[in-house]
């Protein structure tokens, strides 16, 4: 049985005071929910404060990006070892990083390898753009992204995959539960081909894209979907707790 994972991607939102306030609002509600891995990914500047607040809880911490080098002259960057000082998880290859910061499949592969080397659990984001979806290229795109991201990765155990169709992120237009389940089942078969059926069955694959407490049941009720990566709705305490509660009820 895979443990479902619900991760909150706060993106470039909240200053330290707001992040602390949000954690204080959701901590107790989240902490008591069992059989779901709960991960908060605030902006870098709030990681230390959030870590302190969740230290005695069942909530885990993640960062939203990192460089692939361990250290050096990379002004403005954060290394895997620095992230590891504070976090267990790291979001990699988010479509916003690919779109606005020129992250390529090759860079994402370097980051995945560096994260695993550092003992971090990458949440690897993949997904097709709207025009690719309309052209029926979803399978082709996710196959390319997965194979590229995992090149030279001997074992992907510890890795989480987030299938996030780009057209569904922040648009309010979520995929259908059935559609996401089909693509995630397809991604699992790619993992089985690259590694083994056993590894494919052990890897958590989330859905991401406009998940709310009103639609999470459509996704979490599907057999292939092991949780969600949540953007906008994770900035509202009640909403996020509702998403995690429903996941526990459906998968627990
Ligand atoms: C995301 O940022 O990964 C995401 C899925 O955002 P939203 O839930 O707002 O669509």
Short mmCIF file of C-alpha atoms and ligand atoms in Angstrom, two decimals:
data_model
loop_
_atom_site.label_atom_id
_atom_site.label_comp_id
_atom_site.label_asym_id
_atom_site.label_seq_id
_atom_site.Cartn_x
_atom_site.Cartn_y
_atom_site.Cartn_z
CA UNK A 1 0.00 0.00 0.00
CA UNK A 2 1.35 3.40 -1.00
CA UNK A 3 0.97 6.17 1.57
CA UNK A 4 -0.88 9.07 -0.11
CA UNK A 5 0.97 12.38 -0.12
CA UNK A 6 -0.68 15.79 -0.10
CA UNK A 7 1.87 18.56 -0.66
CA UNK A 8 1.27 22.29 -0.39
CA UNK A 9 3.10 24.43 -2.91
CA UNK A 10 2.84 27.99 -1.64
CA UNK A 11 4.84 29.26 -4.62
CA UNK A 12 5.99 32.90 -4.23
CA UNK A 13 3.33 33.72 -1.64
CA UNK A 14 3.54 34.64 2.07
CA UNK A 15 6.19 36.61 3.92
CA UNK A 16 7.57 35.06 7.12
CA UNK A 17 4.81 36.44 9.32
CA UNK A 18 2.10 35.22 6.97
CA UNK A 19 3.72 31.78 6.60
CA UNK A 20 3.93 31.43 10.37
CA UNK A 21 0.29 32.52 10.70
CA UNK A 22 -0.82 29.99 8.09
CA UNK A 23 1.09 27.14 9.75
CA UNK A 24 -0.37 28.07 13.12
CA UNK A 25 -3.84 27.92 11.57
CA UNK A 26 -3.37 24.50 9.96
CA UNK A 27 -0.86 22.69 12.17
CA UNK A 28 -3.13 21.04 14.73
CA UNK A 29 -5.77 20.12 12.17
CA UNK A 30 -3.19 18.52 9.88
CA UNK A 31 -1.16 16.91 12.61
CA UNK A 32 -3.93 14.65 13.81
CA UNK A 33 -4.78 13.26 10.35
CA UNK A 34 -3.17 9.85 9.99
CA UNK A 35 -2.27 7.68 7.01
CA UNK A 36 -1.52 10.68 4.77
CA UNK A 37 1.92 12.23 4.33
CA UNK A 38 1.45 16.00 4.72
CA UNK A 39 4.12 18.24 3.22
CA UNK A 40 4.35 22.04 3.36
CA UNK A 41 6.55 23.81 0.79
CA UNK A 42 6.79 27.50 1.73
CA UNK A 43 9.21 29.99 0.13
CA UNK A 44 12.87 29.62 1.16
CA UNK A 45 12.84 32.54 3.60
CA UNK A 46 10.17 30.86 5.74
CA UNK A 47 11.61 27.33 5.82
CA UNK A 48 13.44 27.75 9.13
CA UNK A 49 10.48 29.31 10.92
CA UNK A 50 8.05 26.71 9.56
CA UNK A 51 10.42 23.90 10.48
CA UNK A 52 10.41 25.05 14.07
CA UNK A 53 6.64 25.24 14.20
CA UNK A 54 6.11 21.73 12.83
CA UNK A 55 9.04 20.11 14.67
CA UNK A 56 6.87 18.09 17.06
CA UNK A 57 4.21 17.24 14.52
CA UNK A 58 3.65 14.68 11.76
CA UNK A 59 3.93 17.42 9.10
CA UNK A 60 6.93 17.35 6.75
CA UNK A 61 8.80 20.20 5.11
CA UNK A 62 9.76 20.72 1.47
CA UNK A 63 11.40 23.42 -0.65
CA UNK A 64 10.28 24.50 -4.10
CA UNK A 65 13.53 24.44 -6.06
CA UNK A 66 17.28 24.01 -5.75
CA UNK A 67 20.48 24.08 -7.79
CA UNK A 68 22.14 20.79 -8.72
CA UNK A 69 25.65 21.72 -7.56
CA UNK A 70 26.59 21.15 -3.92
CA UNK A 71 28.24 24.57 -3.51
CA UNK A 72 30.10 27.26 -5.40
CA UNK A 73 29.81 30.54 -7.28
CA UNK A 74 26.11 30.40 -8.15
CA UNK A 75 24.82 33.68 -6.74
CA UNK A 76 21.26 33.50 -5.56
CA UNK A 77 21.04 29.72 -5.66
CA UNK A 78 20.44 27.14 -2.91
CA UNK A 79 22.19 23.77 -2.97
CA UNK A 80 20.80 20.28 -2.26
CA UNK A 81 22.88 20.11 0.92
CA UNK A 82 21.45 23.41 2.14
CA UNK A 83 17.92 22.22 1.47
CA UNK A 84 18.70 18.96 3.25
CA UNK A 85 19.64 20.92 6.38
CA UNK A 86 15.97 21.84 6.77
CA UNK A 87 13.79 19.72 4.48
CA UNK A 88 12.86 16.18 3.56
CA UNK A 89 11.19 17.00 0.22
CA UNK A 90 12.06 19.13 -2.79
CA UNK A 91 9.75 20.09 -5.66
CA UNK A 92 11.62 19.76 -8.95
CA UNK A 93 10.72 20.53 -12.55
CA UNK A 94 7.55 22.49 -11.77
CA UNK A 95 6.03 23.78 -15.00
CA UNK A 96 6.51 27.37 -13.78
CA UNK A 97 10.25 26.70 -13.49
CA UNK A 98 10.27 25.16 -16.95
CA UNK A 99 8.25 28.04 -18.43
CA UNK A 100 9.67 31.13 -16.69
CA UNK A 101 13.18 30.04 -15.73
CA UNK A 102 14.17 27.98 -18.76
CA UNK A 103 14.56 24.69 -16.90
CA UNK A 104 15.18 21.93 -19.41
CA UNK A 105 14.75 18.16 -19.07
CA UNK A 106 18.54 17.94 -18.81
CA UNK A 107 18.72 20.41 -15.89
CA UNK A 108 15.86 18.65 -14.15
CA UNK A 109 17.70 15.33 -14.53
CA UNK A 110 20.77 16.88 -12.85
CA UNK A 111 18.57 18.18 -10.03
CA UNK A 112 16.82 14.82 -9.52
CA UNK A 113 20.17 13.02 -9.31
CA UNK A 114 21.59 15.64 -6.95
CA UNK A 115 18.51 15.54 -4.71
CA UNK A 116 18.57 11.74 -4.42
CA UNK A 117 22.32 11.87 -3.74
CA UNK A 118 21.70 14.35 -0.92
CA UNK A 119 19.00 12.13 0.60
CA UNK A 120 16.13 14.41 -0.37
CA UNK A 121 12.81 13.12 -1.71
CA UNK A 122 12.13 14.88 -5.01
CA UNK A 123 8.56 15.66 -6.04
CA UNK A 124 9.18 15.54 -9.78
CA UNK A 125 6.58 17.52 -11.75
CA UNK A 126 5.68 16.51 -15.28
CA UNK A 127 2.75 17.28 -17.54
CA UNK A 128 1.68 18.40 -20.96
CA UNK A 129 0.77 21.90 -22.16
CA UNK A 130 -2.69 22.71 -23.51
CA UNK A 131 -1.71 22.49 -27.19
CA UNK A 132 0.08 19.19 -26.57
CA UNK A 133 -3.04 17.87 -24.89
CA UNK A 134 -5.21 19.04 -27.79
CA UNK A 135 -2.87 17.36 -30.25
CA UNK A 136 -3.13 14.06 -28.36
CA UNK A 137 0.53 14.22 -27.31
CA UNK A 138 0.12 13.69 -23.56
CA UNK A 139 1.62 10.19 -23.52
CA UNK A 140 4.53 11.30 -25.73
CA UNK A 141 5.31 14.34 -23.55
CA UNK A 142 5.18 12.57 -20.18
CA UNK A 143 7.25 9.68 -21.56
CA UNK A 144 9.93 12.12 -22.72
CA UNK A 145 9.89 14.03 -19.43
CA UNK A 146 10.07 10.91 -17.25
CA UNK A 147 12.81 9.22 -19.28
CA UNK A 148 14.88 12.41 -19.36
CA UNK A 149 14.42 13.21 -15.66
CA UNK A 150 15.37 9.68 -14.62
CA UNK A 151 18.31 9.17 -16.99
CA UNK A 152 21.17 7.52 -15.05
CA UNK A 153 19.01 7.22 -11.92
CA UNK A 154 19.72 3.70 -10.72
CA UNK A 155 16.79 3.52 -8.30
CA UNK A 156 13.97 6.06 -8.14
CA UNK A 157 12.78 4.84 -4.73
CA UNK A 158 12.07 7.87 -2.56
CA UNK A 159 10.98 9.86 -5.58
CA UNK A 160 7.41 11.16 -5.86
CA UNK A 161 5.97 12.07 -9.24
CA UNK A 162 3.39 14.84 -9.63
CA UNK A 163 1.43 14.62 -12.86
CA UNK A 164 0.40 18.22 -13.45
CA UNK A 165 -1.18 19.05 -16.80
CA UNK A 166 0.03 22.62 -17.38
CA UNK A 167 -3.42 23.74 -18.56
CA UNK A 168 -4.87 22.76 -15.19
CA UNK A 169 -2.41 24.65 -12.98
CA UNK A 170 -3.89 27.77 -11.41
CA UNK A 171 -6.67 27.91 -14.01
CA UNK A 172 -9.57 26.45 -12.04
CA UNK A 173 -9.91 23.90 -14.86
CA UNK A 174 -8.89 20.63 -13.25
CA UNK A 175 -8.50 17.45 -15.27
CA UNK A 176 -11.15 14.79 -14.76
CA UNK A 177 -10.41 12.14 -12.16
CA UNK A 178 -10.69 9.43 -14.79
CA UNK A 179 -8.45 11.26 -17.26
CA UNK A 180 -5.77 11.87 -14.61
CA UNK A 181 -6.03 8.23 -13.49
CA UNK A 182 -5.42 7.01 -17.05
CA UNK A 183 -2.33 9.18 -17.51
CA UNK A 184 -0.97 8.29 -14.09
CA UNK A 185 -1.49 4.58 -14.84
CA UNK A 186 0.46 5.16 -18.06
CA UNK A 187 3.28 6.89 -16.12
CA UNK A 188 3.40 3.93 -13.74
CA UNK A 189 3.85 1.59 -16.71
CA UNK A 190 6.79 3.68 -17.94
CA UNK A 191 8.39 3.30 -14.50
CA UNK A 192 7.78 -0.46 -14.69
CA UNK A 193 9.48 -0.58 -18.10
CA UNK A 194 12.44 1.50 -16.90
CA UNK A 195 12.84 -0.33 -13.58
CA UNK A 196 10.48 -3.09 -12.43
CA UNK A 197 6.83 -3.70 -11.64
CA UNK A 198 7.72 -3.77 -7.95
CA UNK A 199 9.31 -0.32 -8.09
CA UNK A 200 6.41 1.03 -10.19
CA UNK A 201 3.95 -0.17 -7.56
CA UNK A 202 6.00 1.44 -4.78
CA UNK A 203 6.27 4.93 -6.34
CA UNK A 204 3.73 7.58 -5.30
CA UNK A 205 2.23 9.48 -8.22
CA UNK A 206 0.18 12.55 -7.38
CA UNK A 207 -2.19 14.62 -9.47
CA UNK A 208 -1.81 18.41 -9.47
CA UNK A 209 -3.82 21.20 -11.10
CA UNK A 210 -6.63 23.22 -9.50
CA UNK A 211 -7.28 20.70 -6.73
CA UNK A 212 -9.71 22.00 -4.09
CA UNK A 213 -11.72 20.48 -1.26
CA UNK A 214 -14.64 20.41 -3.69
CA UNK A 215 -12.97 18.20 -6.30
CA UNK A 216 -10.24 16.26 -4.46
CA UNK A 217 -12.56 13.26 -3.98
CA UNK A 218 -12.71 12.79 -7.79
CA UNK A 219 -8.95 12.28 -7.85
CA UNK A 220 -8.28 10.51 -4.63
CA UNK A 221 -11.00 7.94 -5.34
CA UNK A 222 -9.00 6.72 -8.34
CA UNK A 223 -6.78 3.67 -7.86
CA UNK A 224 -3.63 5.05 -9.54
CA UNK A 225 -3.69 8.48 -7.86
CA UNK A 226 -1.69 8.67 -4.64
CA UNK A 227 -2.40 12.20 -3.49
CA UNK A 228 -2.12 15.73 -4.78
CA UNK A 229 0.22 18.65 -5.21
CA UNK A 230 -1.88 21.65 -4.27
CA UNK A 231 -1.12 25.28 -5.13
CA UNK A 232 -3.80 27.94 -4.59
CA UNK A 233 -5.99 25.90 -2.24
CA UNK A 234 -3.05 25.22 0.07
CA UNK A 235 -2.93 28.89 1.04
CA UNK A 236 -6.24 28.56 2.89
CA UNK A 237 -5.96 26.56 6.11
CA UNK A 238 -9.49 25.15 6.19
CA UNK A 239 -9.43 24.29 2.53
CA UNK A 240 -6.10 22.47 2.79
CA UNK A 241 -7.12 20.57 5.93
CA UNK A 242 -10.31 19.54 4.09
CA UNK A 243 -8.25 18.15 1.20
CA UNK A 244 -6.08 16.11 3.56
CA UNK A 245 -9.10 14.89 5.58
CA UNK A 246 -10.86 13.68 2.46
CA UNK A 247 -7.71 11.90 1.33
CA UNK A 248 -7.45 10.09 4.66
CA UNK A 249 -11.10 9.09 4.48
CA UNK A 250 -10.81 7.79 0.92
CA UNK A 251 -7.46 6.02 1.16
CA UNK A 252 -7.21 5.18 4.85
C1 LIG B 1 0.90 23.76 -8.45
O1 LIG B 1 1.41 24.84 -8.23
O2 LIG B 1 1.61 22.75 -8.50
C2 LIG B 1 -0.55 23.68 -8.61
C3 LIG B 1 -1.08 22.51 -8.89
O3 LIG B 1 -1.25 24.84 -8.47
P1 LIG B 1 -2.87 24.98 -8.37
O4 LIG B 1 -3.33 23.96 -7.36
O5 LIG B 1 -3.10 26.37 -7.93
O6 LIG B 1 -3.42 24.67 -9.72
#
